[in-house]
Amino acid sequence: MTTNPQTIRLTTAQAVIKYLSVQHSVTDGVRRRLVPAALGIFGHGNVAGLGQAFDEMADDMPFIQGRHEQYMAHISTAFAKASRRQAVLAVTASIGPGALNLVTAAGLATVNRLPLLLLPGDTYATRHQGPVLQQLEHPTEADATVNDAFRPVSRFFDRITRPEQLLTALPQAMRVLTSPTDTGAVVLSLPQDVQSHAYDFPADFFAPRDWKIRRPLPDPAEIEEVAELIRAARRPVIIAGGGIHYSDAHAALERLAGQAGIPVVETFGGKGAVTKDEWWQVGGVGLEGNFASNVLVKQADLVLSVGTRLTDFATGSQSIFEYDDVTFAALNVVDADTRKQGATGILADARLGLEALAQALEGHSTPDAWQDTVQTEKARWAPIRTQWLDADTPYNAEDHPHAPVTAAVLTQPQLIGIMQEHARSGDTVIAAAGGPPGDLQKVWDATGNRHCHLEFGFSCMGYEIAAGMGVRLAEGNNDNRVVTFIGDGTFLMAPTEILTAAQEGLNVTVIVSENHGYQVIHRLQMNRTGKEFGNEFRYRTAGGSVAAADAPKARLDGEYLKVDLRQIAEGLGALAIRATTAAEVRDALASTRDTQGPVVIVVPTVPHVDLPGGDVWWDVAPAEVSEQEWVRTLRADYEQARGRQRWFG
Ligand SMILES: Cc1ncc(C[n+]2csc(CCOP(=O)(O)OP(=O)(O)O)c2C)c(N)n1
Ligand SMILES: [Mg+2]
């Protein structure tokens, strides 16, 4: 006979918040709150349920009010990334549009394998009231709601139609959040009526609970197999991914690379995996990588990828591995990633796997010839990089006849050069879309803990400003500067959370490279269609309206749009500066380093002046048929280049 357990009567919403406030993650013995705070925007779908619960439990679960659901969720995702997946911020939204605004952010988190906890409202479970405001009312699938759109972009989805379902749903949600293999967006969809329904929950359910973030041990046989491949290799390369950061495997990676003399190149997610400036630290690889990294990978006879999914940007759409007999090894905590490229796999935590490999390879070193090649290629790239980043030698328009004349004095690479000068150990620079992430991947020196937080799994415009806030929330307002680097298109898409940064007193700097357009796509377009269309920010000409009779002739080919980004930023509560010359940018960065709250520095940059490409191909296909004869040429070039694409399995 069991006695009646002690119970506590709470609403569904109260139970969710009470439960979340006592969950902890444990990593290497360090225990911390798993969900230390929440963000939200209320509507009728969550104000009476979750809104009431947040208010009643505000001391245990601090609440941040945001401006747009998607960007609130990006704040949370960046918080999780900066916390090395050991903590998340919950995000709540109302039903219908509020909930759907979270879907993009769920996709971003899931693709990047970052934990994100979403608590959207959902339409009534009881249905007494008929279709409610913002309900989908699907004609043939009566139980479908807009929240079903979360399913493909989440790693865990549950619709809580009765309070007691929380007893199984919440522990599963915590498991997924803290699982290195399964993590991603976790969605607890909470019908608006159910949020307010009460239940007698077992009191024990709310006892503090720890979720250990596991480090799966490598199988010694798998370690030996890969160690043997490394011993036999003449030109091995390590491709380091985001898993190095999440597993805190930097020291283990450095030990293996240094001891065995293996060059390390980094994916976008793995940028900064090597924290030391050593001869075997080569930097970004792939389409937006630097020459040195790419030349080495092209020649490699063994590629060991660690903690990476190997997307097309890293592999050059499977064209970068040029050596005929190249072989692959992969160390990953996710089974599927250990088997890509037909690799010899190690299924394990990155740190433990690298430590075991270093131990197995004690006394082994790569041939001198390969070490010489690494240093030669690095030495060839270094002066090119320095020249492009040099902001003190004025940009010469004659070198770039295709660049339009604007008010800009600096090129984007020169702006990055100044940012690099100002970056101190502990600072973080953030980018996700447009030219900035590729440029940083190519030239940012992230050694010495000058962190480079790149979101390139989803490369989502609008992540960046929110991400600066998430990183800042993870760090607290310390002396390090968090700098978000974006284009003008990205600023215009999502400046709204600057106001939230002002509201919360978050010290973040946003640097906007104003180049009058979606210029990174313009560049791609010129390569694959040969003609500008719809990417530059220009007024419509010839008729002035698409509705006019001569609409077909009305194109976006007038003057550049007049827009005052600085004023928008100021209006949102930032200390906003427009800086045009190198001296002005330096001064703006130096004088705002300790500024409280958000800072926005708008810097005009010369359009169409880009860092040299990494000499890696990308599979983006020009039209197979076209009346435009230059497109036929581009297509023929593409078909020829496609011959470099290889299959590994
Ligand atoms: C949400 C979203 N929409 C569209 C894209 C496709 N896209 C990638 S970069 C880019 C242009 C970004 O423009 P801007 O921020 O001005 O940077 P620039 O390309 O000029 O460096 C676009 C539209 C994207 N990555 N994310
Ligand atoms: Mg732009």
XYZ file of C-alpha atoms and ligand atoms in Angstrom:
676
model
C 0.000 0.000 0.000
C 1.317 3.400 -0.901
C 0.232 6.376 1.095
C -1.130 9.404 -0.628
C 1.827 11.476 -1.728
C 1.850 15.057 -0.636
C 0.373 17.186 -3.349
C 0.467 20.789 -4.300
C -2.329 22.368 -6.267
C -1.114 24.554 -9.094
C -2.208 25.645 -12.540
C -0.416 24.128 -15.500
C 1.416 27.413 -16.063
C 2.413 27.725 -12.408
C 3.653 24.144 -12.419
C 5.783 24.778 -15.519
C 7.470 27.818 -13.994
C 7.896 26.234 -10.568
C 9.448 23.146 -12.131
C 11.784 25.118 -14.413
C 13.021 27.217 -11.520
C 14.529 24.183 -9.744
C 16.231 22.435 -12.682
C 20.022 22.417 -12.900
C 22.599 21.304 -15.395
C 25.795 19.677 -14.199
C 28.924 19.709 -16.357
C 32.203 18.338 -15.017
C 30.833 18.758 -11.518
C 29.758 22.370 -12.034
C 26.090 22.866 -11.172
C 24.084 25.819 -12.443
C 20.479 26.840 -13.035
C 19.362 25.267 -16.301
C 16.664 27.907 -16.900
C 17.693 30.994 -14.927
C 15.267 33.442 -16.580
C 12.619 33.833 -19.259
C 11.619 36.185 -22.032
C 8.171 36.851 -23.346
C 5.471 38.838 -25.038
C 1.921 38.300 -23.817
C -1.363 38.061 -25.641
C -4.677 36.416 -24.848
C -2.957 33.081 -25.482
C -0.633 33.307 -22.479
C -1.368 36.348 -20.337
C -3.859 34.761 -17.942
C -1.936 31.495 -17.683
C 1.821 31.913 -18.011
C 1.645 35.679 -17.452
C 0.013 35.185 -14.065
C 2.488 32.448 -13.154
C 5.530 34.554 -14.094
C 4.198 37.383 -11.948
C 3.509 35.181 -8.944
C 6.938 33.508 -9.214
C 8.952 36.509 -10.393
C 11.524 36.104 -7.619
C 12.389 32.600 -8.804
C 12.093 33.198 -12.526
C 13.115 36.689 -13.681
C 11.187 37.821 -16.737
C 12.457 39.953 -19.633
C 9.963 41.703 -21.879
C 10.954 41.604 -25.567
C 9.840 43.311 -28.776
C 9.550 40.449 -31.289
C 9.163 36.761 -30.535
C 11.761 35.584 -33.065
C 14.457 37.856 -31.737
C 13.667 37.054 -28.118
C 14.261 33.432 -29.002
C 17.551 34.366 -30.686
C 18.589 36.115 -27.455
C 17.949 32.815 -25.730
C 19.832 30.763 -28.323
C 22.912 32.976 -28.175
C 22.714 32.809 -24.393
C 22.820 29.017 -24.682
C 25.713 29.108 -27.145
C 27.723 31.460 -24.933
C 26.870 29.206 -21.977
C 28.235 26.207 -23.892
C 24.776 24.613 -23.911
C 24.652 24.436 -20.125
C 21.805 26.924 -19.641
C 18.852 28.324 -21.577
C 16.320 31.113 -21.247
C 12.674 30.087 -21.669
C 10.642 32.056 -24.193
C 6.891 32.449 -24.145
C 4.583 33.807 -26.824
C 0.855 34.102 -27.326
C -1.051 31.992 -29.826
C -1.297 32.336 -33.620
C 1.110 34.985 -34.939
C 3.021 35.306 -31.667
C 3.676 31.575 -31.607
C 4.481 31.370 -35.309
C 7.020 34.174 -34.939
C 9.048 31.652 -32.949
C 9.215 29.050 -35.706
C 12.240 30.542 -37.514
C 14.119 30.751 -34.245
C 13.284 27.110 -33.505
C 14.774 26.180 -36.875
C 17.929 28.135 -36.105
C 18.418 26.442 -32.753
C 17.744 22.963 -34.087
C 20.026 23.341 -37.101
C 22.830 24.687 -34.905
C 22.227 22.030 -32.243
C 21.663 24.629 -29.597
C 19.119 24.164 -26.813
C 16.092 26.462 -26.886
C 13.017 26.193 -24.660
C 9.828 27.584 -26.180
C 6.512 27.935 -24.361
C 4.022 29.150 -26.974
C 0.338 29.376 -26.210
C -1.955 27.194 -28.286
C -5.640 27.261 -29.194
C -8.247 26.042 -26.709
C -8.275 22.400 -25.743
C -11.853 22.532 -24.428
C -13.324 24.065 -27.589
C -16.514 25.296 -25.824
C -16.052 28.758 -27.237
C -15.752 27.869 -30.915
C -12.933 29.230 -33.040
C -11.013 31.768 -31.012
C -9.145 34.818 -32.158
C -6.073 33.733 -34.169
C -7.148 30.076 -34.414
C -6.293 28.217 -37.624
C -9.617 26.317 -37.849
C -8.313 23.796 -40.328
C -11.150 22.515 -42.556
C -10.227 18.814 -42.455
C -7.698 18.325 -39.640
C -9.653 19.498 -36.639
C -6.851 19.025 -34.112
C -4.211 20.859 -36.180
C -3.152 24.266 -34.901
C -0.557 26.662 -36.240
C 1.821 25.258 -33.625
C 2.109 22.053 -35.621
C 4.491 24.123 -37.754
C 7.031 23.648 -34.956
C 7.271 19.900 -35.470
C 9.826 19.724 -38.305
C 12.051 22.398 -36.758
C 12.095 21.041 -33.209
C 13.850 18.181 -31.467
C 11.018 17.818 -28.980
C 7.396 18.879 -29.334
C 4.517 18.220 -27.005
C 1.050 19.734 -26.766
C -0.088 19.758 -23.163
C -3.821 19.172 -23.241
C -4.106 18.145 -19.567
C -2.087 19.493 -16.612
C -0.886 16.080 -15.491
C 0.849 15.525 -18.833
C 3.557 17.812 -17.454
C 4.690 14.984 -15.180
C 6.132 13.190 -18.186
C 6.571 16.059 -20.650
C 8.755 18.337 -18.542
C 11.424 15.731 -17.667
C 11.605 14.731 -21.336
C 11.971 18.361 -22.328
C 14.850 18.793 -19.847
C 16.480 15.614 -21.120
C 16.518 16.892 -24.690
C 17.772 20.339 -23.669
C 20.735 18.787 -21.871
C 21.503 16.023 -24.355
C 24.643 16.678 -26.453
C 23.216 14.457 -29.189
C 19.534 15.361 -29.232
C 19.500 19.009 -28.307
C 17.748 21.720 -30.313
C 14.428 23.509 -30.011
C 12.142 22.083 -27.328
C 8.530 23.196 -27.631
C 5.903 22.796 -24.956
C 2.772 23.970 -26.648
C 0.332 25.183 -24.009
C -3.326 25.649 -24.984
C -4.517 28.891 -23.476
C -7.251 27.333 -21.332
C -5.074 24.479 -20.085
C -2.486 26.974 -18.814
C -5.057 28.077 -16.212
C -6.394 24.616 -15.300
C -5.358 23.379 -11.839
C -4.141 19.947 -10.756
C -2.854 18.316 -7.574
C 0.777 17.726 -8.552
C 2.961 15.456 -6.409
C 5.079 17.804 -4.286
C 8.202 15.775 -5.114
C 7.872 16.786 -8.723
C 9.162 20.202 -7.686
C 12.208 18.966 -5.787
C 15.455 20.371 -7.273
C 16.775 18.138 -10.005
C 20.139 17.853 -11.720
C 20.654 17.045 -15.406
C 24.151 15.842 -16.034
C 25.472 16.805 -19.455
C 27.085 13.566 -20.458
C 30.497 12.967 -21.961
C 30.284 9.640 -23.769
C 33.612 7.765 -23.561
C 35.328 6.711 -26.784
C 35.648 3.038 -27.618
C 39.396 2.222 -27.371
C 39.170 0.174 -30.581
C 37.827 3.173 -32.479
C 40.583 5.383 -31.055
C 43.214 2.901 -32.190
C 41.762 2.697 -35.701
C 41.908 6.476 -36.131
C 45.319 6.729 -34.444
C 46.579 4.196 -36.992
C 45.239 6.322 -39.846
C 47.014 9.371 -38.414
C 50.290 7.460 -38.034
C 50.069 6.386 -41.661
C 49.112 9.821 -43.006
C 51.669 12.100 -44.641
C 49.446 15.169 -44.856
C 46.733 15.046 -42.159
C 44.452 17.979 -41.349
C 42.004 18.457 -38.488
C 38.752 20.278 -39.247
C 37.464 21.638 -35.941
C 33.756 22.426 -35.499
C 31.437 23.855 -32.882
C 31.663 20.664 -30.853
C 35.080 21.833 -29.636
C 33.411 24.789 -27.923
C 30.469 22.872 -26.477
C 32.686 20.125 -25.138
C 35.281 22.618 -23.860
C 37.830 20.614 -25.821
C 40.197 23.493 -26.727
C 43.083 22.306 -24.588
C 42.691 18.701 -25.750
C 42.672 19.805 -29.390
C 45.737 21.960 -28.843
C 47.540 19.124 -27.149
C 46.902 16.690 -30.009
C 47.698 19.201 -32.760
C 50.826 20.504 -31.064
C 52.144 17.107 -30.066
C 51.573 15.438 -33.431
C 52.112 18.528 -35.607
C 48.737 18.432 -37.326
C 47.354 21.660 -38.815
C 43.928 22.681 -37.520
C 41.419 24.526 -39.683
C 38.068 25.746 -38.402
C 34.472 25.733 -39.625
C 32.186 28.691 -38.905
C 30.934 26.912 -35.772
C 34.469 26.005 -34.795
C 35.972 29.476 -35.281
C 38.285 30.074 -32.326
C 38.586 26.363 -31.509
C 42.332 26.929 -31.282
C 42.949 29.640 -28.722
C 46.713 29.808 -29.196
C 48.685 31.430 -31.973
C 50.727 28.353 -32.921
C 52.214 27.384 -36.284
C 49.582 24.674 -36.728
C 46.686 27.120 -36.122
C 45.517 28.017 -39.621
C 41.978 29.447 -39.183
C 38.792 29.429 -41.235
C 38.276 26.788 -43.909
C 35.993 26.380 -46.908
C 34.153 28.732 -49.196
C 34.806 31.664 -46.861
C 38.042 30.276 -45.527
C 41.530 31.646 -46.074
C 43.915 30.473 -48.796
C 46.226 28.671 -46.402
C 43.514 26.510 -44.842
C 42.030 25.664 -48.174
C 45.322 24.794 -49.860
C 46.118 22.409 -47.007
C 42.724 20.710 -47.090
C 42.964 20.316 -50.853
C 46.235 18.395 -50.433
C 45.281 16.448 -47.314
C 45.519 12.668 -47.430
C 43.642 12.329 -44.131
C 40.928 14.640 -42.862
C 39.940 14.256 -39.224
C 36.800 16.239 -38.531
C 35.930 16.879 -34.916
C 32.554 18.164 -33.703
C 31.354 19.311 -37.103
C 28.482 18.510 -39.435
C 30.586 19.399 -42.496
C 28.129 21.579 -44.381
C 28.682 22.634 -47.975
C 30.537 25.784 -46.909
C 33.220 23.631 -45.306
C 33.450 21.042 -48.074
C 33.021 23.425 -51.016
C 29.970 21.364 -51.946
C 32.261 18.306 -51.871
C 34.871 19.838 -54.160
C 37.562 20.812 -51.653
C 39.065 17.381 -50.959
C 41.165 17.099 -54.102
C 43.705 14.439 -53.227
C 42.743 11.247 -55.055
C 43.204 8.882 -52.137
C 41.972 11.146 -49.378
C 40.519 9.295 -46.398
C 38.316 10.566 -43.609
C 38.054 10.131 -39.878
C 35.417 11.757 -37.709
C 35.043 12.284 -33.988
C 31.558 13.304 -32.980
C 29.006 12.748 -30.261
C 26.338 12.292 -32.950
C 26.435 8.925 -34.683
C 25.363 10.258 -38.091
C 28.261 12.717 -38.138
C 30.822 10.003 -37.411
C 29.811 8.258 -40.607
C 29.747 11.125 -43.099
C 32.271 11.011 -45.973
C 32.650 7.265 -45.338
C 34.726 8.214 -42.317
C 36.318 5.936 -39.780
C 34.348 7.116 -36.813
C 34.801 7.695 -33.120
C 31.482 8.133 -31.326
C 32.411 10.146 -28.255
C 32.603 13.449 -26.513
C 35.107 15.645 -28.383
C 37.324 16.327 -25.374
C 37.553 12.731 -24.259
C 38.103 11.539 -27.820
C 40.890 14.053 -28.453
C 42.568 13.246 -25.141
C 42.505 9.557 -25.991
C 43.905 10.215 -29.465
C 46.715 12.341 -28.061
C 47.588 9.568 -25.652
C 47.541 6.925 -28.382
C 49.753 9.105 -30.580
C 52.359 9.911 -27.926
C 55.716 10.241 -29.678
C 54.222 10.479 -33.164
C 54.766 13.506 -35.361
C 53.757 14.374 -38.937
C 56.530 14.474 -41.567
C 58.677 17.627 -41.621
C 57.737 18.264 -45.236
C 54.089 18.683 -44.227
C 54.946 20.966 -41.340
C 57.003 23.086 -43.747
C 54.094 23.267 -46.173
C 51.794 24.460 -43.393
C 54.158 27.234 -42.434
C 54.831 28.252 -46.021
C 51.121 28.527 -46.832
C 50.462 30.506 -43.662
C 53.319 32.844 -44.493
C 51.893 33.401 -47.973
C 48.458 34.301 -46.649
C 49.527 36.524 -43.735
C 50.704 39.568 -45.730
C 47.637 39.444 -47.993
C 45.443 39.542 -44.909
C 47.429 42.382 -43.373
C 47.206 44.440 -46.520
C 43.438 44.094 -46.793
C 42.878 44.966 -43.126
C 45.166 47.991 -43.207
C 42.903 50.982 -42.586
C 45.700 53.530 -42.708
C 46.490 53.138 -46.379
C 43.558 54.836 -48.106
C 41.457 52.692 -50.358
C 42.302 53.365 -54.003
C 39.197 53.617 -56.173
C 41.253 52.912 -59.304
C 41.977 49.414 -58.004
C 38.237 48.750 -57.918
C 36.684 50.300 -61.051
C 33.379 48.438 -60.449
C 32.832 49.985 -57.024
C 30.187 52.737 -57.022
C 31.262 56.081 -55.608
C 29.541 56.793 -52.301
C 30.277 58.737 -49.131
C 32.267 55.763 -47.849
C 35.967 56.075 -47.113
C 36.619 52.628 -45.673
C 36.196 49.184 -47.146
C 34.578 46.485 -45.024
C 37.912 44.645 -44.632
C 39.486 47.873 -43.334
C 36.621 48.238 -40.865
C 37.313 44.692 -39.673
C 40.985 45.631 -39.346
C 40.044 48.403 -36.926
C 37.697 46.078 -35.018
C 40.511 43.555 -34.728
C 42.868 46.232 -33.343
C 40.331 47.016 -30.642
C 39.440 43.452 -29.675
C 40.783 42.413 -26.289
C 40.985 39.032 -24.656
C 37.496 38.097 -23.473
C 35.667 40.224 -26.054
C 33.218 38.602 -28.461
C 32.404 39.540 -32.039
C 29.149 38.171 -33.461
C 27.943 37.690 -37.044
C 25.449 35.492 -38.850
C 24.420 36.730 -42.311
C 25.539 39.002 -45.137
C 29.211 39.675 -45.770
C 30.257 39.865 -42.082
C 30.359 36.157 -41.116
C 32.320 35.133 -44.217
C 34.763 37.997 -43.810
C 35.311 37.194 -40.139
C 35.700 33.520 -40.953
C 38.459 34.480 -43.374
C 40.410 37.106 -41.458
C 39.383 37.353 -37.804
C 42.131 36.286 -35.449
C 40.226 34.607 -32.633
C 43.305 33.439 -30.765
C 43.955 34.927 -27.352
C 40.259 34.543 -26.451
C 39.053 37.164 -28.904
C 35.888 35.155 -29.357
C 34.143 34.957 -32.677
C 30.519 33.844 -32.335
C 29.327 32.910 -35.809
C 25.849 31.536 -36.469
C 26.189 29.939 -39.873
C 24.070 26.826 -39.521
C 20.995 28.922 -40.403
C 22.853 32.149 -41.249
C 19.791 34.020 -40.135
C 19.544 37.759 -40.668
C 18.187 39.122 -37.410
C 20.063 36.781 -35.106
C 22.942 39.149 -34.512
C 21.685 42.071 -32.394
C 19.663 39.666 -30.290
C 22.713 37.427 -30.012
C 24.799 40.266 -28.606
C 22.226 40.574 -25.863
C 22.181 36.836 -25.247
C 25.963 36.733 -24.917
C 25.835 39.727 -22.600
C 23.153 38.089 -20.451
C 25.302 34.961 -20.239
C 28.368 36.941 -19.179
C 26.736 39.638 -17.068
C 27.817 43.242 -17.526
C 31.559 42.586 -17.149
C 34.483 44.485 -18.689
C 34.505 42.490 -21.928
C 32.875 44.112 -24.927
C 30.313 42.226 -26.983
C 30.289 43.486 -30.556
C 27.680 42.588 -33.149
C 28.813 43.085 -36.739
C 26.059 43.409 -39.341
C 25.161 44.859 -42.710
C 22.596 47.568 -43.364
C 20.075 45.032 -44.679
C 20.263 43.066 -41.473
C 19.980 46.194 -39.335
C 16.835 47.213 -41.209
C 15.326 43.744 -40.848
C 15.657 43.510 -37.097
C 16.772 46.531 -35.083
C 13.913 46.222 -32.598
C 15.656 44.517 -29.681
C 18.019 47.496 -29.309
C 15.212 48.967 -27.211
C 15.161 45.836 -25.066
C 18.927 46.179 -24.592
C 18.313 49.747 -23.390
C 15.491 48.557 -21.134
C 17.706 45.899 -19.549
C 20.864 48.055 -19.478
C 22.835 45.553 -21.569
C 26.249 46.758 -22.705
C 26.407 45.763 -26.346
C 27.928 47.381 -29.413
C 26.415 47.024 -32.862
C 28.620 47.933 -35.818
C 26.662 48.426 -39.020
C 28.518 48.224 -42.320
C 26.433 50.483 -44.544
C 26.988 49.386 -48.137
C 23.551 50.102 -49.631
C 22.276 46.649 -50.205
C 22.127 42.927 -49.740
C 25.612 43.010 -51.148
C 26.782 39.500 -50.391
C 23.856 38.207 -52.425
C 24.565 40.793 -55.102
C 28.064 39.325 -55.348
C 26.713 35.796 -55.682
C 24.174 37.020 -58.193
C 26.877 38.615 -60.352
C 28.715 35.287 -60.320
C 25.696 33.164 -61.184
C 23.349 35.398 -63.203
C 25.777 38.087 -64.334
C 23.399 40.944 -63.605
C 22.186 43.031 -60.679
C 18.539 42.498 -59.862
C 16.761 43.408 -56.638
C 19.714 43.363 -54.259
C 20.905 46.940 -54.058
C 18.884 49.466 -52.054
C 17.814 51.773 -54.893
C 14.724 53.831 -55.717
C 12.434 52.629 -58.463
C 12.826 54.519 -61.721
C 10.808 54.873 -64.920
C 7.254 55.205 -63.733
C 7.993 55.045 -60.056
C 5.429 52.386 -59.211
C 5.008 48.730 -60.075
C 1.318 49.510 -60.498
C 1.991 52.119 -63.204
C 1.166 51.367 -66.818
C 4.843 51.158 -67.726
C 5.556 48.896 -64.743
C 7.652 46.365 -66.648
C 10.199 49.082 -67.264
C 10.171 50.297 -63.678
C 13.243 48.820 -62.054
C 15.094 49.318 -58.787
C 17.950 51.053 -60.534
C 17.690 54.669 -59.299
C 19.750 56.411 -56.635
C 20.663 54.624 -53.425
C 17.894 54.858 -50.798
C 18.235 57.640 -48.283
C 17.909 56.170 -44.833
C 19.395 57.361 -41.563
C 20.343 54.225 -39.664
C 21.984 56.221 -36.906
C 18.745 58.030 -36.196
C 16.774 54.783 -36.097
C 19.241 53.432 -33.545
C 19.064 56.602 -31.490
C 15.293 56.434 -31.585
C 15.486 52.956 -30.104
C 17.540 54.157 -27.158
C 21.108 53.478 -28.291
C 24.070 55.774 -28.082
C 24.352 56.087 -31.854
C 27.359 57.329 -33.803
C 28.066 57.679 -37.499
C 31.783 57.159 -38.139
C 33.225 57.459 -41.621
C 37.016 57.682 -41.377
C 39.424 55.290 -39.708
C 40.062 57.895 -37.012
C 36.337 58.320 -36.362
C 35.770 54.570 -36.118
C 38.721 54.162 -33.754
C 37.458 57.006 -31.636
C 33.903 55.635 -31.577
C 35.125 52.216 -30.454
C 37.504 53.572 -27.841
C 35.093 56.098 -26.374
C 32.191 53.628 -26.060
C 34.110 50.646 -24.718
C 32.705 51.179 -21.225
C 29.366 52.683 -22.216
C 26.369 51.291 -20.356
C 23.516 50.078 -22.551
C 23.467 49.652 -26.333
C 25.863 51.452 -28.671
C 25.339 51.525 -32.440
C 28.144 52.653 -34.748
C 27.122 53.105 -38.382
C 30.068 52.974 -40.770
C 29.636 53.617 -44.499
C 31.659 51.041 -46.440
C 32.500 50.946 -50.136
C 30.073 48.625 -51.945
C 31.452 45.795 -54.107
C 34.945 45.739 -52.590
C 35.424 42.303 -51.117
C 38.189 40.252 -49.579
C 39.761 37.811 -52.036
C 37.788 34.571 -52.335
C 39.078 31.393 -50.748
C 39.449 29.636 -54.122
C 36.773 27.111 -53.245
C 33.780 26.293 -55.414
C 30.139 26.385 -54.271
C 27.240 24.589 -55.885
C 24.793 27.356 -56.826
C 23.434 26.649 -60.284
C 22.898 29.259 -63.020
C 19.758 28.816 -65.157
C 19.920 25.842 -67.493
C 18.071 27.768 -70.215
C 17.896 31.511 -70.759
C 17.477 34.155 -73.448
C 20.352 36.010 -71.783
C 23.414 34.808 -73.618
C 25.836 35.581 -70.738
C 23.799 33.239 -68.551
C 24.510 30.446 -71.015
C 28.235 31.104 -70.549
C 27.879 31.069 -66.767
C 25.943 27.809 -67.006
C 28.667 26.224 -69.138
C 31.307 27.349 -66.604
C 29.201 25.898 -63.818
C 28.793 22.553 -65.523
C 32.517 22.334 -65.995
C 33.232 23.294 -62.385
C 30.729 20.711 -61.183
C 33.155 18.092 -62.421
C 35.260 18.835 -59.326
C 32.493 17.637 -57.069
C 33.286 14.221 -55.606
C 31.313 11.569 -53.837
C 32.603 9.986 -50.649
C 30.653 7.263 -48.980
C 16.240 35.893 -42.565
C 17.084 35.830 -43.790
N 16.566 36.252 -44.970
C 17.315 36.187 -46.091
C 18.591 35.714 -46.060
C 19.419 35.650 -47.348
N 20.519 36.622 -47.226
C 21.747 36.238 -46.815
S 22.801 37.499 -46.725
C 21.653 38.595 -47.252
C 22.001 40.053 -47.413
C 22.313 40.729 -46.119
O 22.468 42.118 -46.340
P 23.312 43.001 -45.367
O 22.935 42.713 -43.983
O 23.207 44.411 -45.803
O 24.807 42.474 -45.547
P 25.704 42.544 -46.860
O 25.295 41.406 -47.719
O 25.476 43.839 -47.532
O 27.092 42.370 -46.353
C 20.439 37.957 -47.512
C 19.228 38.648 -48.014
C 19.076 35.263 -44.808
N 20.285 34.750 -44.669
N 18.322 35.364 -43.694
Mg 24.500 45.603 -46.897
